[in-house]
Amino acid sequence: MDAQRTLRRPISCVGIGLHSGNKVQLSLKPAAADFGIRFRRTDLGDREVPATVQHLAGIQLATGLARNEVSVETVEHLLAALVSLNIDNVLVELNSPEVPIMDGSAAPFVYLIQEAGVKTLQARRKYLKIVRPIAISRGDKRIALYPSDHFKVTYSVSYDHPLLRHQSRTLRITEDSFIEDIAPARTFTFLKDVEMLRQNGLALGGSLENAIVLGETGVLNNALRFEDEFVRHKILDAVGDLALVGHPVIGHLVAHRAGHALHTEFAAKILEEVDSWQLLESLLPIEPRPLGVPATSPRLAN
Ligand SMILES: [Zn+2]
């Protein structure tokens, strides 16, 4: 897991933008080592925006990026799938300002990545390893990163709603745990907010097909995918927003009542707190070897 990875072949899908309600074509294309994750607007002369905190744009209900008047919105579910499946380098093409919402989860993006396949590149991945705690709080919203041997997330939420008084979960994020436990968790919204969003021209593409909607006493959808689907989705959002630091993080992320605004403010703060982390390049050999290259036997120490 120490070599950089990209996709084996390009792959595309079509969905709708959550806010515009417009049809969007999304393509994921293989990219070279150290390319990173970049969005390209094919409807705007192929101009690009890298998926890094330096290009963070206005955060409303989702995370957006912008550079030179080229913007992309609702990037977080796709980013969460890419980084959790260890895809370091990929070109994301969109013919619209929004990443399609699909079913409101990251599962369709996991499926796309799996269908495209993964290719290992001959370059080492750099990890951002937390060595001292970093934390910020805004009122009762808090987010922090602590040193840990693995990337794990503890998230807790509490809302003024009978179904959501308190949910909390801790999970070590691996490719497998993300695919099983996090990727299928859908975004959620409160029915009382939907009308307000629509009046503001937002969530025009929103429906029970792509979000859990909470009425006064329960959910309007037929069924939840997990009993605690809400907090699992918050973990999904946090993983996607944290991807904007540009390297896989090794540390324990702890968040309480946070959201995109705090996640992304925190991602930017991490990069400023240079004494709190080290960029770690694994010293393990890169695997697998290209075809035809014989294995070298381990060298004996002199
Ligand atoms: Zn989300």
Short mmCIF file of C-alpha atoms and ligand atoms in Angstrom, two decimals:
data_model
loop_
_atom_site.label_atom_id
_atom_site.label_comp_id
_atom_site.label_asym_id
_atom_site.label_seq_id
_atom_site.Cartn_x
_atom_site.Cartn_y
_atom_site.Cartn_z
CA MET A 1 0.00 0.00 0.00
CA ASP A 2 3.02 2.29 -0.26
CA ALA A 3 3.11 2.87 -3.99
CA GLN A 4 0.94 5.57 -5.56
CA ARG A 5 -2.06 4.31 -7.47
CA THR A 6 -4.31 5.45 -10.29
CA LEU A 7 -7.12 3.88 -12.31
CA ARG A 8 -6.44 1.17 -14.86
CA ARG A 9 -8.77 2.70 -17.48
CA PRO A 10 -11.15 5.67 -17.88
CA ILE A 11 -14.76 5.28 -16.78
CA SER A 12 -17.86 7.51 -16.95
CA CYS A 13 -21.33 7.85 -15.53
CA VAL A 14 -24.26 10.24 -15.74
CA GLY A 15 -26.22 11.63 -12.81
CA ILE A 16 -27.90 14.82 -11.71
CA GLY A 17 -26.56 17.80 -9.77
CA LEU A 18 -28.19 18.05 -6.35
CA HIS A 19 -28.63 21.81 -6.46
CA SER A 20 -29.15 22.52 -10.15
CA GLY A 21 -31.15 19.38 -10.93
CA ASN A 22 -29.26 19.31 -14.25
CA LYS A 23 -27.85 16.20 -15.91
CA VAL A 24 -24.07 15.84 -15.39
CA GLN A 25 -21.51 13.60 -17.06
CA LEU A 26 -18.67 12.51 -14.79
CA SER A 27 -15.53 10.78 -16.12
CA LEU A 28 -12.63 9.45 -14.07
CA LYS A 29 -9.35 9.13 -16.01
CA PRO A 30 -5.97 7.61 -15.11
CA ALA A 31 -3.19 10.08 -14.26
CA ALA A 32 0.57 9.96 -13.71
CA ALA A 33 2.35 9.83 -10.35
CA ASP A 34 2.22 13.08 -8.32
CA PHE A 35 -0.63 14.44 -10.47
CA GLY A 36 -2.95 14.33 -7.48
CA ILE A 37 -6.72 14.62 -7.83
CA ARG A 38 -7.84 17.36 -10.22
CA PHE A 39 -11.22 18.39 -11.53
CA ARG A 40 -11.55 19.48 -15.16
CA ARG A 41 -14.57 21.35 -16.55
CA THR A 42 -15.02 20.09 -20.11
CA ASP A 43 -17.74 22.72 -20.62
CA LEU A 44 -15.27 25.52 -19.81
CA GLY A 45 -12.38 24.80 -22.16
CA ASP A 46 -10.95 21.99 -20.04
CA ARG A 47 -9.81 24.32 -17.27
CA GLU A 48 -8.76 22.55 -14.08
CA VAL A 49 -9.07 22.91 -10.32
CA PRO A 50 -6.83 20.77 -8.08
CA ALA A 51 -8.58 19.13 -5.10
CA THR A 52 -6.57 20.92 -2.41
CA VAL A 53 -7.38 23.31 0.42
CA GLN A 54 -5.69 26.13 -1.52
CA HIS A 55 -8.69 26.12 -3.87
CA LEU A 56 -11.50 25.90 -1.34
CA ALA A 57 -14.50 27.98 -2.36
CA GLY A 58 -17.75 28.91 -0.64
CA ILE A 59 -19.10 26.18 1.60
CA GLN A 60 -22.86 26.07 1.78
CA LEU A 61 -24.33 22.59 2.14
CA ALA A 62 -21.48 20.88 0.36
CA THR A 63 -17.80 21.42 -0.32
CA GLY A 64 -16.77 23.44 -3.37
CA LEU A 65 -13.49 24.29 -5.08
CA ALA A 66 -12.61 27.15 -7.42
CA ARG A 67 -9.69 28.55 -9.37
CA ASN A 68 -9.68 31.33 -11.96
CA GLU A 69 -13.49 31.52 -12.04
CA VAL A 70 -13.76 27.77 -12.66
CA SER A 71 -15.67 26.04 -9.90
CA VAL A 72 -16.80 22.56 -8.92
CA GLU A 73 -19.25 21.75 -6.16
CA THR A 74 -20.26 18.79 -4.01
CA VAL A 75 -16.86 17.14 -4.32
CA GLU A 76 -16.75 15.42 -0.91
CA HIS A 77 -18.43 12.04 -1.55
CA LEU A 78 -16.31 11.39 -4.65
CA LEU A 79 -13.12 12.47 -2.83
CA ALA A 80 -13.94 10.18 0.10
CA ALA A 81 -14.26 7.20 -2.27
CA LEU A 82 -11.06 8.04 -4.15
CA VAL A 83 -8.84 8.49 -1.08
CA SER A 84 -10.32 5.53 0.79
CA LEU A 85 -9.69 3.26 -2.19
CA ASN A 86 -6.14 4.63 -2.25
CA ILE A 87 -6.41 6.36 -5.62
CA ASP A 88 -3.75 9.10 -5.42
CA ASN A 89 -3.86 10.34 -8.98
CA VAL A 90 -6.93 10.86 -11.13
CA LEU A 91 -8.40 13.40 -13.52
CA VAL A 92 -12.10 14.02 -12.81
CA GLU A 93 -13.92 15.48 -15.80
CA LEU A 94 -17.29 17.20 -15.41
CA ASN A 95 -19.45 19.00 -17.98
CA SER A 96 -21.21 20.97 -15.25
CA PRO A 97 -20.30 22.75 -11.97
CA GLU A 98 -21.58 19.90 -9.78
CA VAL A 99 -20.40 16.37 -9.11
CA PRO A 100 -23.54 14.24 -9.62
CA ILE A 101 -25.26 13.35 -6.35
CA MET A 102 -26.02 9.74 -7.45
CA ASP A 103 -27.87 8.08 -4.53
CA GLY A 104 -26.51 10.55 -1.94
CA SER A 105 -23.78 8.15 -0.82
CA ALA A 106 -20.28 7.22 -2.03
CA ALA A 107 -21.25 3.67 -3.05
CA PRO A 108 -21.76 4.49 -6.77
CA PHE A 109 -18.28 6.07 -6.89
CA VAL A 110 -16.77 2.99 -5.22
CA TYR A 111 -18.46 0.90 -7.92
CA LEU A 112 -17.02 3.13 -10.68
CA ILE A 113 -13.48 2.87 -9.25
CA GLN A 114 -13.79 -0.91 -8.90
CA GLU A 115 -15.07 -1.21 -12.48
CA ALA A 116 -12.16 0.91 -13.79
CA GLY A 117 -9.64 -1.16 -11.84
CA VAL A 118 -6.52 0.04 -10.09
CA LYS A 119 -3.01 0.51 -11.47
CA THR A 120 0.07 0.76 -9.25
CA LEU A 121 2.55 3.46 -10.19
CA GLN A 122 6.31 3.45 -9.72
CA ALA A 123 6.35 6.25 -7.18
CA ARG A 124 6.05 6.24 -3.43
CA ARG A 125 3.06 7.67 -1.66
CA LYS A 126 3.66 10.34 1.00
CA TYR A 127 1.61 10.14 4.17
CA LEU A 128 0.86 13.05 6.47
CA LYS A 129 1.49 11.59 9.91
CA ILE A 130 0.17 13.54 12.88
CA VAL A 131 2.78 13.84 15.65
CA ARG A 132 1.10 16.50 17.85
CA PRO A 133 -2.60 17.19 18.40
CA ILE A 134 -4.34 19.84 16.29
CA ALA A 135 -7.80 21.07 17.29
CA ILE A 136 -10.33 23.79 16.60
CA SER A 137 -13.75 24.50 18.08
CA ARG A 138 -16.55 26.88 17.18
CA GLY A 139 -19.14 27.02 19.95
CA ASP A 140 -20.15 23.41 20.65
CA LYS A 141 -18.68 22.18 17.34
CA ARG A 142 -15.27 20.60 17.66
CA ILE A 143 -12.76 18.82 15.47
CA ALA A 144 -9.28 17.49 16.28
CA LEU A 145 -6.56 15.17 15.06
CA TYR A 146 -4.40 13.13 17.44
CA PRO A 147 -1.37 10.94 16.81
CA SER A 148 -2.28 7.33 15.97
CA ASP A 149 -0.71 4.44 14.08
CA HIS A 150 -3.68 4.32 11.71
CA PHE A 151 -6.23 6.61 10.13
CA LYS A 152 -9.37 6.38 12.22
CA VAL A 153 -12.36 8.60 12.80
CA THR A 154 -14.58 9.16 15.81
CA TYR A 155 -17.66 11.20 14.99
CA SER A 156 -20.61 12.21 17.14
CA VAL A 157 -23.73 14.12 16.18
CA SER A 158 -26.67 15.47 18.11
CA TYR A 159 -29.67 17.26 16.68
CA ASP A 160 -32.95 18.50 18.05
CA HIS A 161 -34.80 15.54 16.52
CA PRO A 162 -36.12 12.38 18.21
CA LEU A 163 -34.17 10.07 15.85
CA LEU A 164 -30.94 11.98 16.13
CA ARG A 165 -30.47 13.07 19.73
CA HIS A 166 -27.12 11.33 19.77
CA GLN A 167 -25.16 9.05 17.44
CA SER A 168 -21.48 8.26 17.75
CA ARG A 169 -19.12 5.87 16.01
CA THR A 170 -15.39 5.15 15.88
CA LEU A 171 -13.97 3.37 12.88
CA ARG A 172 -10.52 2.63 11.53
CA ILE A 173 -10.75 3.63 7.88
CA THR A 174 -9.36 1.04 5.50
CA GLU A 175 -10.37 0.29 1.94
CA ASP A 176 -12.55 -2.58 3.18
CA SER A 177 -14.14 -0.80 6.15
CA PHE A 178 -14.94 2.23 3.99
CA ILE A 179 -16.61 0.10 1.31
CA GLU A 180 -18.60 -1.95 3.87
CA ASP A 181 -19.46 0.51 6.60
CA ILE A 182 -19.23 4.07 5.28
CA ALA A 183 -19.64 4.34 1.50
CA PRO A 184 -23.34 3.27 1.41
CA ALA A 185 -24.39 5.83 4.05
CA ARG A 186 -26.54 8.52 2.42
CA THR A 187 -26.69 12.23 3.01
CA PHE A 188 -29.64 13.48 5.06
CA THR A 189 -31.76 16.57 5.41
CA PHE A 190 -34.68 17.77 7.50
CA LEU A 191 -38.05 18.21 5.83
CA LYS A 192 -38.44 21.61 7.48
CA ASP A 193 -35.28 22.77 5.68
CA VAL A 194 -36.23 21.47 2.24
CA GLU A 195 -38.74 24.23 1.49
CA MET A 196 -36.24 26.89 2.51
CA LEU A 197 -33.57 25.35 0.29
CA ARG A 198 -35.91 25.25 -2.69
CA GLN A 199 -36.89 28.90 -2.19
CA ASN A 200 -33.20 29.73 -2.39
CA GLY A 201 -32.83 27.77 -5.62
CA LEU A 202 -30.95 24.94 -3.90
CA ALA A 203 -31.57 21.19 -3.79
CA LEU A 204 -33.63 21.36 -7.01
CA GLY A 205 -32.36 17.86 -7.85
CA GLY A 206 -32.98 16.55 -4.33
CA SER A 207 -35.44 13.72 -3.76
CA LEU A 208 -35.96 10.60 -1.68
CA GLU A 209 -33.79 8.89 -4.33
CA ASN A 210 -30.69 10.75 -3.21
CA ALA A 211 -31.18 11.81 0.42
CA ILE A 212 -32.68 10.61 3.66
CA VAL A 213 -35.38 13.10 4.60
CA LEU A 214 -36.28 13.43 8.26
CA GLY A 215 -39.86 14.39 9.03
CA GLU A 216 -40.92 15.44 12.51
CA THR A 217 -40.93 11.94 13.97
CA GLY A 218 -39.21 9.65 11.49
CA VAL A 219 -37.68 9.24 8.04
CA LEU A 220 -39.77 9.65 4.91
CA ASN A 221 -37.71 7.05 3.02
CA ASN A 222 -38.72 3.39 3.13
CA ALA A 223 -35.76 2.19 5.13
CA LEU A 224 -32.37 3.15 6.47
CA ARG A 225 -29.29 1.28 5.25
CA PHE A 226 -27.82 1.29 8.77
CA GLU A 227 -29.45 2.10 12.08
CA ASP A 228 -26.86 4.86 12.53
CA GLU A 229 -26.63 5.83 8.86
CA PHE A 230 -26.52 9.53 9.82
CA VAL A 231 -23.27 9.47 11.78
CA ARG A 232 -21.75 7.12 9.21
CA HIS A 233 -22.49 9.72 6.54
CA LYS A 234 -20.83 12.40 8.67
CA ILE A 235 -17.71 10.20 8.75
CA LEU A 236 -17.94 9.93 4.95
CA ASP A 237 -18.12 13.74 4.63
CA ALA A 238 -15.18 14.24 7.01
CA VAL A 239 -13.01 11.72 5.11
CA GLY A 240 -13.81 13.49 1.83
CA ASP A 241 -13.12 16.98 3.20
CA LEU A 242 -9.88 15.86 4.86
CA ALA A 243 -8.70 14.61 1.45
CA LEU A 244 -8.11 18.27 0.58
CA VAL A 245 -4.84 18.22 2.58
CA GLY A 246 -3.46 16.37 -0.45
CA HIS A 247 -1.96 13.34 1.35
CA PRO A 248 -3.41 10.32 3.16
CA VAL A 249 -3.51 11.22 6.86
CA ILE A 250 -2.25 8.92 9.62
CA GLY A 251 -3.95 10.05 12.81
CA HIS A 252 -7.18 9.88 14.80
CA LEU A 253 -9.78 12.42 13.65
CA VAL A 254 -12.31 13.26 16.37
CA ALA A 255 -15.28 15.45 15.45
CA HIS A 256 -18.38 16.51 17.32
CA ARG A 257 -21.30 18.27 15.60
CA ALA A 258 -19.00 19.46 12.83
CA GLY A 259 -19.91 20.02 9.18
CA HIS A 260 -18.30 20.97 5.88
CA ALA A 261 -17.38 24.48 7.03
CA LEU A 262 -15.48 23.20 10.08
CA HIS A 263 -14.02 20.16 8.28
CA THR A 264 -12.52 22.33 5.56
CA GLU A 265 -11.36 25.10 7.91
CA PHE A 266 -9.62 22.32 9.82
CA ALA A 267 -8.05 20.85 6.67
CA ALA A 268 -6.51 24.25 5.96
CA LYS A 269 -5.30 24.60 9.55
CA ILE A 270 -3.55 21.21 9.40
CA LEU A 271 -1.33 22.44 6.58
CA GLU A 272 -0.49 25.60 8.57
CA GLU A 273 0.48 23.63 11.69
CA VAL A 274 3.71 22.32 10.23
CA ASP A 275 5.11 21.29 13.64
CA SER A 276 2.18 18.92 14.19
CA TRP A 277 2.91 16.48 11.35
CA GLN A 278 5.59 14.86 9.28
CA LEU A 279 5.46 13.84 5.65
CA LEU A 280 6.38 10.21 5.73
CA GLU A 281 7.53 8.33 2.67
CA SER A 282 7.49 4.63 3.30
CA LEU A 283 10.83 2.91 2.91
CA LEU A 284 9.23 -0.39 1.92
CA PRO A 285 9.87 -1.52 -1.65
CA ILE A 286 7.20 -0.72 -4.20
CA GLU A 287 4.97 -3.63 -5.22
CA PRO A 288 4.07 -5.20 -7.52
CA ARG A 289 7.10 -5.28 -9.82
CA PRO A 290 6.59 -4.61 -13.54
CA LEU A 291 6.21 -7.81 -15.55
CA GLY A 292 9.51 -9.40 -16.53
CA VAL A 293 11.55 -7.82 -13.77
CA PRO A 294 13.05 -10.57 -11.59
CA ALA A 295 12.73 -10.40 -7.84
CA THR A 296 15.89 -9.27 -6.13
CA SER A 297 16.91 -11.47 -3.24
CA PRO A 298 17.28 -9.62 0.04
CA ARG A 299 20.78 -8.30 0.40
CA LEU A 300 22.74 -9.53 3.37
CA ALA A 301 24.24 -6.94 5.63
CA ASN A 302 28.01 -6.78 5.41
ZN ZN B 1 -22.33 14.33 2.48
#
